[in-house]
PDB file of C-alpha atoms in Angstrom:
ATOM      1  CA  MET B  42      -7.600 -14.882  -3.183  1.00  0.00           C
ATOM      2  CA  SER B  43     -10.534 -12.865  -1.626  1.00  0.00           C
ATOM      3  CA  GLN B  44     -12.195 -10.254  -3.134  1.00  0.00           C
ATOM      4  CA  LYS B  45     -13.393  -8.546  -0.141  1.00  0.00           C
ATOM      5  CA  LYS B  46     -11.710  -5.384   1.430  1.00  0.00           C
ATOM      6  CA  MET B  47      -9.487  -5.151   5.106  1.00  0.00           C
ATOM      7  CA  PRO B  48     -11.293  -2.530   6.738  1.00  0.00           C
ATOM      8  CA  GLU B  49      -9.824   1.197   7.675  1.00  0.00           C
ATOM      9  CA  VAL B  50     -10.607   0.618  11.260  1.00  0.00           C
ATOM     10  CA  GLY B  51     -10.697  -2.213  13.325  1.00  0.00           C
ATOM     11  CA  LEU B  52     -10.656  -3.517  16.286  1.00  0.00           C
ATOM     12  CA  GLY B  53      -7.411  -4.389  17.930  1.00  0.00           C
ATOM     13  CA  LEU B  54      -7.823  -7.329  20.729  1.00  0.00           C
ATOM     14  CA  TRP B  55      -4.768  -7.319  22.205  1.00  0.00           C
ATOM     15  CA  LYS B  56      -4.818  -7.284  26.159  1.00  0.00           C
ATOM     16  CA  ILE B  57      -8.669  -7.248  26.242  1.00  0.00           C
ATOM     17  CA  ALA B  58      -9.287  -9.017  29.406  1.00  0.00           C
ATOM     18  CA  PRO B  59     -11.328 -13.055  28.078  1.00  0.00           C
ATOM     19  CA  GLU B  60     -13.791 -11.949  30.958  1.00  0.00           C
ATOM     20  CA  ASP B  61     -14.821  -8.450  28.914  1.00  0.00           C
ATOM     21  CA  CYS B  62     -13.643  -9.939  25.282  1.00  0.00           C
ATOM     22  CA  ALA B  63     -17.209 -11.254  24.398  1.00  0.00           C
ATOM     23  CA  GLN B  64     -19.410  -7.965  25.240  1.00  0.00           C
ATOM     24  CA  SER B  65     -16.396  -6.021  23.554  1.00  0.00           C
ATOM     25  CA  VAL B  66     -16.532  -7.785  20.206  1.00  0.00           C
ATOM     26  CA  TYR B  67     -20.366  -7.867  20.477  1.00  0.00           C
ATOM     27  CA  ASP B  68     -20.385  -4.084  21.334  1.00  0.00           C
ATOM     28  CA  ALA B  69     -17.941  -3.098  18.337  1.00  0.00           C
ATOM     29  CA  ILE B  70     -20.032  -4.997  16.127  1.00  0.00           C
ATOM     30  CA  SER B  71     -23.247  -3.108  17.410  1.00  0.00           C
ATOM     31  CA  VAL B  72     -21.467   0.105  16.156  1.00  0.00           C
ATOM     32  CA  GLY B  73     -20.687  -1.146  13.230  1.00  0.00           C
ATOM     33  CA  TYR B  74     -16.922  -2.336  13.402  1.00  0.00           C
ATOM     34  CA  ARG B  75     -16.281  -5.338  10.405  1.00  0.00           C
ATOM     35  CA  HIS B  76     -12.302  -6.025  11.131  1.00  0.00           C
ATOM     36  CA  LEU B  77     -11.166  -7.525  14.245  1.00  0.00           C
ATOM     37  CA  ASP B  78      -7.174  -8.446  14.814  1.00  0.00           C
ATOM     38  CA  SER B  79      -7.272 -11.547  16.713  1.00  0.00           C
ATOM     39  CA  ALA B  80      -4.223 -13.681  17.838  1.00  0.00           C
ATOM     40  CA  CYS B  81      -3.394 -16.596  19.515  1.00  0.00           C
ATOM     41  CA  ASP B  82      -1.281 -15.072  21.615  1.00  0.00           C
ATOM     42  CA  TYR B  83      -4.065 -12.920  22.934  1.00  0.00           C
ATOM     43  CA  GLY B  84      -5.264 -15.519  24.963  1.00  0.00           C
ATOM     44  CA  ASN B  85      -8.650 -14.596  24.246  1.00  0.00           C
ATOM     45  CA  GLU B  86      -9.366 -16.159  21.024  1.00  0.00           C
ATOM     46  CA  LYS B  87     -12.454 -18.541  22.369  1.00  0.00           C
ATOM     47  CA  GLN B  88     -14.121 -15.180  23.569  1.00  0.00           C
ATOM     48  CA  VAL B  89     -13.945 -13.548  20.489  1.00  0.00           C
ATOM     49  CA  GLY B  90     -15.799 -16.313  18.783  1.00  0.00           C
ATOM     50  CA  GLU B  91     -18.629 -16.072  21.149  1.00  0.00           C
ATOM     51  CA  GLY B  92     -18.775 -12.334  20.352  1.00  0.00           C
ATOM     52  CA  ILE B  93     -18.936 -13.321  16.728  1.00  0.00           C
ATOM     53  CA  LYS B  94     -21.552 -16.155  17.764  1.00  0.00           C
ATOM     54  CA  ARG B  95     -23.998 -13.918  19.391  1.00  0.00           C
ATOM     55  CA  ALA B  96     -23.818 -11.021  17.031  1.00  0.00           C
ATOM     56  CA  ILE B  97     -24.443 -13.283  13.718  1.00  0.00           C
ATOM     57  CA  GLU B  98     -27.215 -14.289  15.834  1.00  0.00           C
ATOM     58  CA  ASP B  99     -28.366 -11.313  16.368  1.00  0.00           C
ATOM     59  CA  GLY B 100     -28.518 -10.588  13.002  1.00  0.00           C
ATOM     60  CA  LEU B 101     -26.057  -7.826  13.854  1.00  0.00           C
ATOM     61  CA  CYS B 102     -23.622  -9.267  10.465  1.00  0.00           C
ATOM     62  CA  THR B 103     -22.876 -12.055   8.655  1.00  0.00           C
ATOM     63  CA  ARG B 104     -19.744 -13.681   8.744  1.00  0.00           C
ATOM     64  CA  ASP B 105     -18.742 -12.433   5.110  1.00  0.00           C
ATOM     65  CA  ASP B 106     -20.041  -9.297   6.506  1.00  0.00           C
ATOM     66  CA  LEU B 107     -16.691  -9.666   8.670  1.00  0.00           C
ATOM     67  CA  TRP B 108     -13.191  -9.573   8.466  1.00  0.00           C
ATOM     68  CA  ILE B 109     -11.060 -11.581  10.950  1.00  0.00           C
ATOM     69  CA  THR B 110      -7.540 -11.510  10.887  1.00  0.00           C
ATOM     70  CA  SER B 111      -5.194 -14.149  13.907  1.00  0.00           C
ATOM     71  CA  LYS B 112      -1.874 -14.497  13.890  1.00  0.00           C
ATOM     72  CA  LEU B 113       0.584 -18.011  13.649  1.00  0.00           C
ATOM     73  CA  TRP B 114       2.414 -17.432  17.011  1.00  0.00           C
ATOM     74  CA  ASN B 115       6.395 -18.072  17.220  1.00  0.00           C
ATOM     75  CA  THR B 116       5.991 -21.713  18.524  1.00  0.00           C
ATOM     76  CA  TYR B 117       4.266 -23.534  15.346  1.00  0.00           C
ATOM     77  CA  HIS B 118       6.851 -21.589  12.710  1.00  0.00           C
ATOM     78  CA  ALA B 119       7.780 -25.225  11.647  1.00  0.00           C
ATOM     79  CA  LYS B 120       6.267 -25.953   8.309  1.00  0.00           C
ATOM     80  CA  GLU B 121       3.882 -29.674  10.429  1.00  0.00           C
ATOM     81  CA  HIS B 122       3.020 -26.706  13.404  1.00  0.00           C
ATOM     82  CA  VAL B 123       1.874 -23.849  11.053  1.00  0.00           C
ATOM     83  CA  LYS B 124      -1.907 -25.921  10.021  1.00  0.00           C
ATOM     84  CA  PRO B 125      -2.672 -27.535  13.631  1.00  0.00           C
ATOM     85  CA  ALA B 126      -1.868 -23.738  14.803  1.00  0.00           C
ATOM     86  CA  LEU B 127      -4.580 -22.320  12.188  1.00  0.00           C
ATOM     87  CA  GLU B 128      -6.751 -25.200  13.508  1.00  0.00           C
ATOM     88  CA  ARG B 129      -6.749 -24.517  16.529  1.00  0.00           C
ATOM     89  CA  THR B 130      -7.477 -20.640  16.280  1.00  0.00           C
ATOM     90  CA  LEU B 131     -10.289 -21.571  13.609  1.00  0.00           C
ATOM     91  CA  SER B 132     -12.213 -23.650  16.630  1.00  0.00           C
ATOM     92  CA  ASP B 133     -11.701 -21.376  19.422  1.00  0.00           C
ATOM     93  CA  LEU B 134     -13.231 -18.473  16.772  1.00  0.00           C
ATOM     94  CA  GLY B 135     -15.649 -20.851  15.797  1.00  0.00           C
ATOM     95  CA  LEU B 136     -15.058 -19.634  12.157  1.00  0.00           C
ATOM     96  CA  ASP B 137     -14.223 -22.080   8.927  1.00  0.00           C
ATOM     97  CA  TYR B 138     -11.818 -19.833   8.290  1.00  0.00           C
ATOM     98  CA  LEU B 139      -9.897 -16.746   8.217  1.00  0.00           C
ATOM     99  CA  ASP B 140      -9.899 -13.366   6.513  1.00  0.00           C
ATOM    100  CA  LEU B 141      -6.553 -13.096   6.844  1.00  0.00           C
ATOM    101  CA  TYR B 142      -3.637 -15.166   8.376  1.00  0.00           C
ATOM    102  CA  LEU B 143      -0.177 -13.225   9.138  1.00  0.00           C
ATOM    103  CA  ILE B 144       2.814 -14.527  10.793  1.00  0.00           C
ATOM    104  CA  HIS B 145       3.219 -12.559  14.360  1.00  0.00           C
ATOM    105  CA  PHE B 146       7.304 -12.287  14.607  1.00  0.00           C
ATOM    106  CA  PRO B 147       9.631 -13.292  12.513  1.00  0.00           C
ATOM    107  CA  ILE B 148      11.376 -15.423  15.233  1.00  0.00           C
ATOM    108  CA  ALA B 149      10.473 -18.859  15.447  1.00  0.00           C
ATOM    109  CA  GLN B 150      10.601 -20.571  19.178  1.00  0.00           C
ATOM    110  CA  GLN B 151      10.821 -24.315  20.125  1.00  0.00           C
ATOM    111  CA  PHE B 152       7.246 -25.772  19.569  1.00  0.00           C
ATOM    112  CA  VAL B 153       5.552 -26.289  22.745  1.00  0.00           C
ATOM    113  CA  PRO B 154       2.337 -28.989  22.676  1.00  0.00           C
ATOM    114  CA  PHE B 155      -0.837 -27.846  22.832  1.00  0.00           C
ATOM    115  CA  GLU B 156      -1.898 -30.326  25.923  1.00  0.00           C
ATOM    116  CA  THR B 157       1.672 -28.716  27.734  1.00  0.00           C
ATOM    117  CA  ARG B 158       0.405 -24.821  27.721  1.00  0.00           C
ATOM    118  CA  TYR B 159      -1.920 -22.766  25.229  1.00  0.00           C
ATOM    119  CA  PRO B 160      -1.146 -19.950  24.268  1.00  0.00           C
ATOM    120  CA  PRO B 161       2.463 -21.045  24.897  1.00  0.00           C
ATOM    121  CA  GLU B 162       3.424 -17.430  25.377  1.00  0.00           C
ATOM    122  CA  TRP B 163       7.274 -16.779  25.285  1.00  0.00           C
ATOM    123  CA  PHE B 164       9.036 -18.629  27.848  1.00  0.00           C
ATOM    124  CA  TYR B 165       9.833 -22.710  26.577  1.00  0.00           C
ATOM    125  CA  GLU B 166       9.658 -23.722  30.566  1.00  0.00           C
ATOM    126  CA  PRO B 167       7.405 -20.958  33.155  1.00  0.00           C
ATOM    127  CA  ASP B 168       8.835 -23.039  35.962  1.00  0.00           C
ATOM    128  CA  ALA B 169      12.425 -23.436  34.842  1.00  0.00           C
ATOM    129  CA  ALA B 170      14.662 -22.100  37.966  1.00  0.00           C
ATOM    130  CA  GLU B 171      16.014 -19.897  34.847  1.00  0.00           C
ATOM    131  CA  PRO B 172      13.110 -20.097  33.009  1.00  0.00           C
ATOM    132  CA  LYS B 173      14.122 -18.106  28.950  1.00  0.00           C
ATOM    133  CA  MET B 174      12.943 -17.673  25.298  1.00  0.00           C
ATOM    134  CA  GLU B 175      14.320 -20.846  23.635  1.00  0.00           C
ATOM    135  CA  PHE B 176      15.200 -20.836  19.573  1.00  0.00           C
ATOM    136  CA  ALA B 177      14.211 -23.403  16.978  1.00  0.00           C
ATOM    137  CA  LYS B 178      15.716 -23.557  13.621  1.00  0.00           C
ATOM    138  CA  VAL B 179      13.160 -22.856  11.513  1.00  0.00           C
ATOM    139  CA  PRO B 180      13.739 -20.556   8.101  1.00  0.00           C
ATOM    140  CA  LEU B 181      10.672 -17.872   7.644  1.00  0.00           C
ATOM    141  CA  ALA B 182      10.956 -19.488   3.980  1.00  0.00           C
ATOM    142  CA  GLU B 183       9.624 -22.661   5.941  1.00  0.00           C
ATOM    143  CA  THR B 184       6.975 -20.675   7.492  1.00  0.00           C
ATOM    144  CA  TRP B 185       5.502 -18.594   4.159  1.00  0.00           C
ATOM    145  CA  GLN B 186       5.851 -22.645   2.220  1.00  0.00           C
ATOM    146  CA  ALA B 187       3.153 -23.889   4.978  1.00  0.00           C
ATOM    147  CA  MET B 188       1.241 -20.622   5.137  1.00  0.00           C
ATOM    148  CA  GLU B 189       0.919 -20.843   1.677  1.00  0.00           C
ATOM    149  CA  ALA B 190      -0.535 -24.572   1.806  1.00  0.00           C
ATOM    150  CA  LEU B 191      -3.761 -22.559   4.399  1.00  0.00           C
ATOM    151  CA  VAL B 192      -4.854 -20.383   1.287  1.00  0.00           C
ATOM    152  CA  ASP B 193      -4.377 -23.691  -0.855  1.00  0.00           C
ATOM    153  CA  ASP B 194      -6.983 -25.443   1.752  1.00  0.00           C
ATOM    154  CA  GLY B 195      -9.466 -22.794   1.745  1.00  0.00           C
ATOM    155  CA  LEU B 196      -8.679 -22.030   5.521  1.00  0.00           C
ATOM    156  CA  THR B 197      -7.806 -18.506   5.898  1.00  0.00           C
ATOM    157  CA  ARG B 198      -8.232 -16.450   2.425  1.00  0.00           C
ATOM    158  CA  GLU B 199      -4.942 -14.694   2.760  1.00  0.00           C
ATOM    159  CA  ILE B 200      -1.682 -14.136   4.207  1.00  0.00           C
ATOM    160  CA  GLY B 201       0.647 -11.447   5.387  1.00  0.00           C
ATOM    161  CA  VAL B 202       3.236 -11.143   8.184  1.00  0.00           C
ATOM    162  CA  CYS B 203       3.973  -8.545  11.402  1.00  0.00           C
ATOM    163  CA  ASN B 204       6.659  -7.425  12.522  1.00  0.00           C
ATOM    164  CA  TYR B 205       8.706  -7.870   9.594  1.00  0.00           C
ATOM    165  CA  ASN B 206      11.450  -5.188   8.658  1.00  0.00           C
ATOM    166  CA  SER B 207      12.164  -4.284   4.659  1.00  0.00           C
ATOM    167  CA  ALA B 208      15.001  -6.554   4.591  1.00  0.00           C
ATOM    168  CA  LEU B 209      12.752  -9.110   4.976  1.00  0.00           C
ATOM    169  CA  LEU B 210       9.946  -7.807   3.430  1.00  0.00           C
ATOM    170  CA  MET B 211      12.337  -7.884   0.133  1.00  0.00           C
ATOM    171  CA  ASP B 212      13.541 -10.914   0.965  1.00  0.00           C
ATOM    172  CA  LEU B 213       9.787 -13.113   1.318  1.00  0.00           C
ATOM    173  CA  MET B 214       8.825 -11.043  -1.975  1.00  0.00           C
ATOM    174  CA  ASN B 215      11.653 -12.827  -3.434  1.00  0.00           C
ATOM    175  CA  TYR B 216      10.450 -16.552  -2.657  1.00  0.00           C
ATOM    176  CA  ALA B 217       6.331 -16.329  -2.082  1.00  0.00           C
ATOM    177  CA  SER B 218       4.481 -18.003  -4.713  1.00  0.00           C
ATOM    178  CA  VAL B 219       1.297 -16.824  -2.748  1.00  0.00           C
ATOM    179  CA  LYS B 220       1.978 -13.056  -2.227  1.00  0.00           C
ATOM    180  CA  PRO B 221       1.821 -11.634   0.773  1.00  0.00           C
ATOM    181  CA  TYR B 222      -1.334  -9.338   1.475  1.00  0.00           C
ATOM    182  CA  ALA B 223      -0.937  -7.825   4.634  1.00  0.00           C
ATOM    183  CA  LEU B 224       2.528  -5.985   6.391  1.00  0.00           C
ATOM    184  CA  GLN B 225       0.806  -4.988  10.206  1.00  0.00           C
ATOM    185  CA  ILE B 226       3.233  -3.482  12.126  1.00  0.00           C
ATOM    186  CA  GLU B 227       3.944  -0.527  14.663  1.00  0.00           C
ATOM    187  CA  SER B 228       3.594   3.010  13.508  1.00  0.00           C
ATOM    188  CA  HIS B 229       1.897   6.489  15.129  1.00  0.00           C
ATOM    189  CA  PRO B 230       3.061   9.663  14.610  1.00  0.00           C
ATOM    190  CA  TYR B 231       6.586   8.174  17.353  1.00  0.00           C
ATOM    191  CA  LEU B 232       7.041   5.970  14.407  1.00  0.00           C
ATOM    192  CA  THR B 233       6.079   6.999  11.453  1.00  0.00           C
ATOM    193  CA  GLN B 234       7.951   4.218   9.513  1.00  0.00           C
ATOM    194  CA  GLU B 235       7.878   5.908   6.310  1.00  0.00           C
ATOM    195  CA  LYS B 236      10.534   3.570   4.103  1.00  0.00           C
ATOM    196  CA  LEU B 237       9.247   0.701   5.121  1.00  0.00           C
ATOM    197  CA  ILE B 238       5.338   1.544   4.235  1.00  0.00           C
ATOM    198  CA  LYS B 239       6.031   3.389   1.196  1.00  0.00           C
ATOM    199  CA  LEU B 240       7.945  -0.406   0.360  1.00  0.00           C
ATOM    200  CA  ALA B 241       5.361  -2.735   1.401  1.00  0.00           C
ATOM    201  CA  LYS B 242       2.674  -0.035  -0.417  1.00  0.00           C
ATOM    202  CA  GLY B 243       4.865  -1.003  -3.579  1.00  0.00           C
ATOM    203  CA  PHE B 244       4.954  -4.423  -3.679  1.00  0.00           C
ATOM    204  CA  GLY B 245       1.034  -3.707  -3.414  1.00  0.00           C
ATOM    205  CA  LEU B 246       0.894  -4.893   0.565  1.00  0.00           C
ATOM    206  CA  LYS B 247      -1.730  -3.465   2.623  1.00  0.00           C
ATOM    207  CA  VAL B 248      -0.749  -2.218   5.868  1.00  0.00           C
ATOM    208  CA  THR B 249      -2.235  -1.856   9.240  1.00  0.00           C
ATOM    209  CA  ALA B 250      -0.595   0.050  11.742  1.00  0.00           C
ATOM    210  CA  PHE B 251      -1.010  -1.263  15.566  1.00  0.00           C
ATOM    211  CA  SER B 252      -0.607   0.797  18.595  1.00  0.00           C
ATOM    212  CA  PRO B 253      -1.921   3.141  16.325  1.00  0.00           C
ATOM    213  CA  LEU B 254      -1.668   5.770  20.043  1.00  0.00           C
ATOM    214  CA  GLY B 255       1.377   5.024  20.629  1.00  0.00           C
ATOM    215  CA  ALA B 256       1.755   5.315  24.232  1.00  0.00           C
ATOM    216  CA  LEU B 257      -1.369   4.909  25.426  1.00  0.00           C
ATOM    217  CA  SER B 258      -1.359   1.525  24.330  1.00  0.00           C
ATOM    218  CA  TYR B 259       1.612  -0.083  26.696  1.00  0.00           C
ATOM    219  CA  LEU B 260       0.395   2.916  29.777  1.00  0.00           C
ATOM    220  CA  GLU B 261      -0.830  -0.522  31.855  1.00  0.00           C
ATOM    221  CA  LEU B 262       2.721  -2.484  30.736  1.00  0.00           C
ATOM    222  CA  ASN B 263       4.887  -0.063  32.214  1.00  0.00           C
ATOM    223  CA  MET B 264       6.339   0.340  28.801  1.00  0.00           C
ATOM    224  CA  ALA B 265       5.530   4.214  27.973  1.00  0.00           C
ATOM    225  CA  GLU B 266       5.161   6.732  30.519  1.00  0.00           C
ATOM    226  CA  GLN B 267       2.156   8.923  30.681  1.00  0.00           C
ATOM    227  CA  ASN B 268       4.337  12.405  30.062  1.00  0.00           C
ATOM    228  CA  GLU B 269       5.005  10.068  26.249  1.00  0.00           C
ATOM    229  CA  SER B 270       1.828  10.466  24.924  1.00  0.00           C
ATOM    230  CA  VAL B 271       1.687  12.523  21.196  1.00  0.00           C
ATOM    231  CA  LEU B 272      -2.065  13.663  22.486  1.00  0.00           C
ATOM    232  CA  VAL B 273      -0.541  15.807  24.006  1.00  0.00           C
ATOM    233  CA  GLN B 274       1.573  17.444  21.239  1.00  0.00           C
ATOM    234  CA  GLU B 275       0.335  21.521  20.334  1.00  0.00           C
ATOM    235  CA  ALA B 276       0.545  19.740  16.442  1.00  0.00           C
ATOM    236  CA  VAL B 277      -2.574  17.009  17.229  1.00  0.00           C
ATOM    237  CA  LYS B 278      -4.298  19.960  19.816  1.00  0.00           C
ATOM    238  CA  ALA B 279      -3.737  22.211  17.247  1.00  0.00           C
ATOM    239  CA  ALA B 280      -5.678  20.313  14.610  1.00  0.00           C
ATOM    240  CA  ALA B 281      -8.532  18.771  17.038  1.00  0.00           C
ATOM    241  CA  ALA B 282      -9.226  22.432  17.872  1.00  0.00           C
ATOM    242  CA  ARG B 283     -10.216  23.140  13.937  1.00  0.00           C
ATOM    243  CA  THR B 284     -11.950  20.067  13.132  1.00  0.00           C
ATOM    244  CA  GLY B 285     -13.222  19.663  16.675  1.00  0.00           C
ATOM    245  CA  LYS B 286     -12.806  16.153  16.907  1.00  0.00           C
ATOM    246  CA  THR B 287     -10.544  14.518  19.553  1.00  0.00           C
ATOM    247  CA  GLU B 288      -6.474  14.662  19.964  1.00  0.00           C
ATOM    248  CA  ALA B 289      -7.226  10.985  19.828  1.00  0.00           C
ATOM    249  CA  GLN B 290      -9.484  10.782  16.522  1.00  0.00           C
ATOM    250  CA  VAL B 291      -7.053  13.147  15.411  1.00  0.00           C
ATOM    251  CA  VAL B 292      -3.774  10.338  15.346  1.00  0.00           C
ATOM    252  CA  LEU B 293      -6.160   7.864  14.397  1.00  0.00           C
ATOM    253  CA  ARG B 294      -7.606  10.544  11.513  1.00  0.00           C
ATOM    254  CA  TRP B 295      -4.071  10.926  10.286  1.00  0.00           C
ATOM    255  CA  ASN B 296      -2.909   7.180  10.251  1.00  0.00           C
ATOM    256  CA  VAL B 297      -5.825   6.427   7.798  1.00  0.00           C
ATOM    257  CA  GLN B 298      -5.275   9.115   5.709  1.00  0.00           C
ATOM    258  CA  ARG B 299      -1.684   8.267   4.783  1.00  0.00           C
ATOM    259  CA  GLY B 300      -3.296   4.880   3.402  1.00  0.00           C
ATOM    260  CA  CYS B 301      -2.800   2.650   6.765  1.00  0.00           C
ATOM    261  CA  ALA B 302      -5.996   0.586   8.161  1.00  0.00           C
ATOM    262  CA  ILE B 303      -5.754   0.675  12.139  1.00  0.00           C
ATOM    263  CA  ILE B 304      -6.668  -1.317  14.997  1.00  0.00           C
ATOM    264  CA  PRO B 305      -6.937   0.744  18.159  1.00  0.00           C
ATOM    265  CA  LYS B 306      -8.165  -1.210  20.796  1.00  0.00           C
ATOM    266  CA  SER B 307     -10.759  -0.322  23.545  1.00  0.00           C
ATOM    267  CA  SER B 308     -13.756  -2.189  25.229  1.00  0.00           C
ATOM    268  CA  LYS B 309     -15.516   0.926  26.288  1.00  0.00           C
ATOM    269  CA  LEU B 310     -18.611   1.514  24.438  1.00  0.00           C
ATOM    270  CA  HIS B 311     -17.528   4.951  24.034  1.00  0.00           C
ATOM    271  CA  ARG B 312     -14.879   4.911  22.752  1.00  0.00           C
ATOM    272  CA  LEU B 313     -15.619   2.117  20.421  1.00  0.00           C
ATOM    273  CA  LYS B 314     -17.892   4.674  18.648  1.00  0.00           C
ATOM    274  CA  GLU B 315     -14.970   7.544  18.587  1.00  0.00           C
ATOM    275  CA  ASN B 316     -12.460   5.473  16.918  1.00  0.00           C
ATOM    276  CA  LEU B 317     -15.109   4.620  14.049  1.00  0.00           C
ATOM    277  CA  ASP B 318     -16.127   8.454  13.638  1.00  0.00           C
ATOM    278  CA  ILE B 319     -13.126   9.502  11.825  1.00  0.00           C
ATOM    279  CA  PHE B 320     -14.955   9.762   8.340  1.00  0.00           C
ATOM    280  CA  ASP B 321     -16.623  12.500   8.049  1.00  0.00           C
ATOM    281  CA  PHE B 322     -12.981  14.566   9.143  1.00  0.00           C
ATOM    282  CA  SER B 323      -9.673  15.377   7.412  1.00  0.00           C
ATOM    283  CA  LEU B 324      -6.276  16.945   7.764  1.00  0.00           C
ATOM    284  CA  ASN B 325      -5.377  19.661   5.563  1.00  0.00           C
ATOM    285  CA  ASP B 326      -1.642  18.746   4.334  1.00  0.00           C
ATOM    286  CA  ASP B 327       0.099  20.961   7.144  1.00  0.00           C
ATOM    287  CA  GLU B 328      -1.198  19.169   9.600  1.00  0.00           C
ATOM    288  CA  MET B 329      -0.859  16.460   8.441  1.00  0.00           C
ATOM    289  CA  GLN B 330       3.345  17.157   7.828  1.00  0.00           C
ATOM    290  CA  ALA B 331       3.237  18.478  11.333  1.00  0.00           C
ATOM    291  CA  ILE B 332       2.581  15.321  12.853  1.00  0.00           C
ATOM    292  CA  SER B 333       4.777  13.674  10.680  1.00  0.00           C
ATOM    293  CA  ALA B 334       7.199  16.165  12.038  1.00  0.00           C
ATOM    294  CA  LEU B 335       6.450  14.077  15.088  1.00  0.00           C
ATOM    295  CA  ASN B 336       8.477  10.995  14.486  1.00  0.00           C
ATOM    296  CA  ALA B 337      11.261  10.061  16.781  1.00  0.00           C
ATOM    297  CA  ASN B 338      11.826   6.210  15.958  1.00  0.00           C
ATOM    298  CA  LYS B 339       9.807   6.161  18.957  1.00  0.00           C
ATOM    299  CA  ARG B 340       9.099   2.301  19.561  1.00  0.00           C
ATOM    300  CA  PHE B 341       6.778   0.867  22.181  1.00  0.00           C
ATOM    301  CA  ASN B 342       6.909  -2.713  21.184  1.00  0.00           C
ATOM    302  CA  ASP B 343      10.884  -3.446  20.547  1.00  0.00           C
ATOM    303  CA  PRO B 344      11.771  -7.465  21.901  1.00  0.00           C
ATOM    304  CA  GLY B 345      15.074  -6.222  21.706  1.00  0.00           C
ATOM    305  CA  ASP B 346      14.396  -4.367  24.684  1.00  0.00           C
ATOM    306  CA  PHE B 347      11.261  -6.493  25.899  1.00  0.00           C
ATOM    307  CA  CYS B 348      12.451  -9.985  25.594  1.00  0.00           C
ATOM    308  CA  GLN B 349      15.909  -8.769  27.590  1.00  0.00           C
ATOM    309  CA  ALA B 350      13.617  -8.033  30.418  1.00  0.00           C
ATOM    310  CA  ALA B 351      10.906  -9.630  30.783  1.00  0.00           C
ATOM    311  CA  PHE B 352      12.174 -13.570  29.413  1.00  0.00           C
ATOM    312  CA  ASN B 353      15.552 -12.900  30.125  1.00  0.00           C
ATOM    313  CA  THR B 354      16.700 -13.611  26.057  1.00  0.00           C
ATOM    314  CA  HIS B 355      18.389 -11.262  24.298  1.00  0.00           C
ATOM    315  CA  CYS B 356      16.013 -11.092  20.963  1.00  0.00           C
ATOM    316  CA  PRO B 357      16.464  -8.187  18.487  1.00  0.00           C
ATOM    317  CA  ILE B 358      14.389  -8.304  15.376  1.00  0.00           C
ATOM    318  CA  TYR B 359      14.836  -4.290  14.838  1.00  0.00           C
ATOM    319  CA  ASP B 360      18.337  -2.812  14.043  1.00  0.00           C
TER     320      ASP B 360
END
């Protein structure tokens, strides 16, 4: 087990174009980021590795300074595919080990060989007349057991899960021999997830909030509207005015202050700096409560919605 702690702010690498990714990683490390959140499915792990390599070669950091997370894709859930999937990720990243490896979704899909398509994404056969997702009969307990073996093999220091609900998390804690280190979930002021976060922390897990700025992560995917931005809310604007910080910094601070790590994404240098600069102020209790009160259980990243729309397959994982 690692004695290192996951930094509270990391760089989320989802949707950073491969051609921009190496420089974004290098820039992030240069301004102080030490936590990088990657995944096979993001399709840019080779470029992430290039950025890491250059940063280390230039003396900006050592490997041990960095916390690198990646994720097991849905098509690799069967026990015989878990280790090769991580080995491919390590090869792409140019690393000997990860700090944290997560099950990306509690969704098992049919295996797609690396040589057929990598990353395999959601469709089983994209060129079929009516392409769709194809599920595999792999219990999550089998996948977790294979994840535990990765720790024993020294390929990752910690393991954890993404996008689990409370029932799945409670079930996991009943069969896990190696306890999960972290739960990563969508969480922002419109989706506070307080019950799930309280449960995870009660089990001793770290919680990472992805899409911590809510709708801003989804505008370019047409999965959110501009008017759904939490940054225009009066509670956020008032806190920004009092603290002299930006609305985005207030929202990020809210998540960190309630005990979550965050992984905002940006490829712009000034935004990278801004997103990291949230430790010289605090929100007061009234501000924390007012921002939390914006909760509307509004989920932007919901397979129950986007899988039907984009992949012709009904695939809800939240009720």
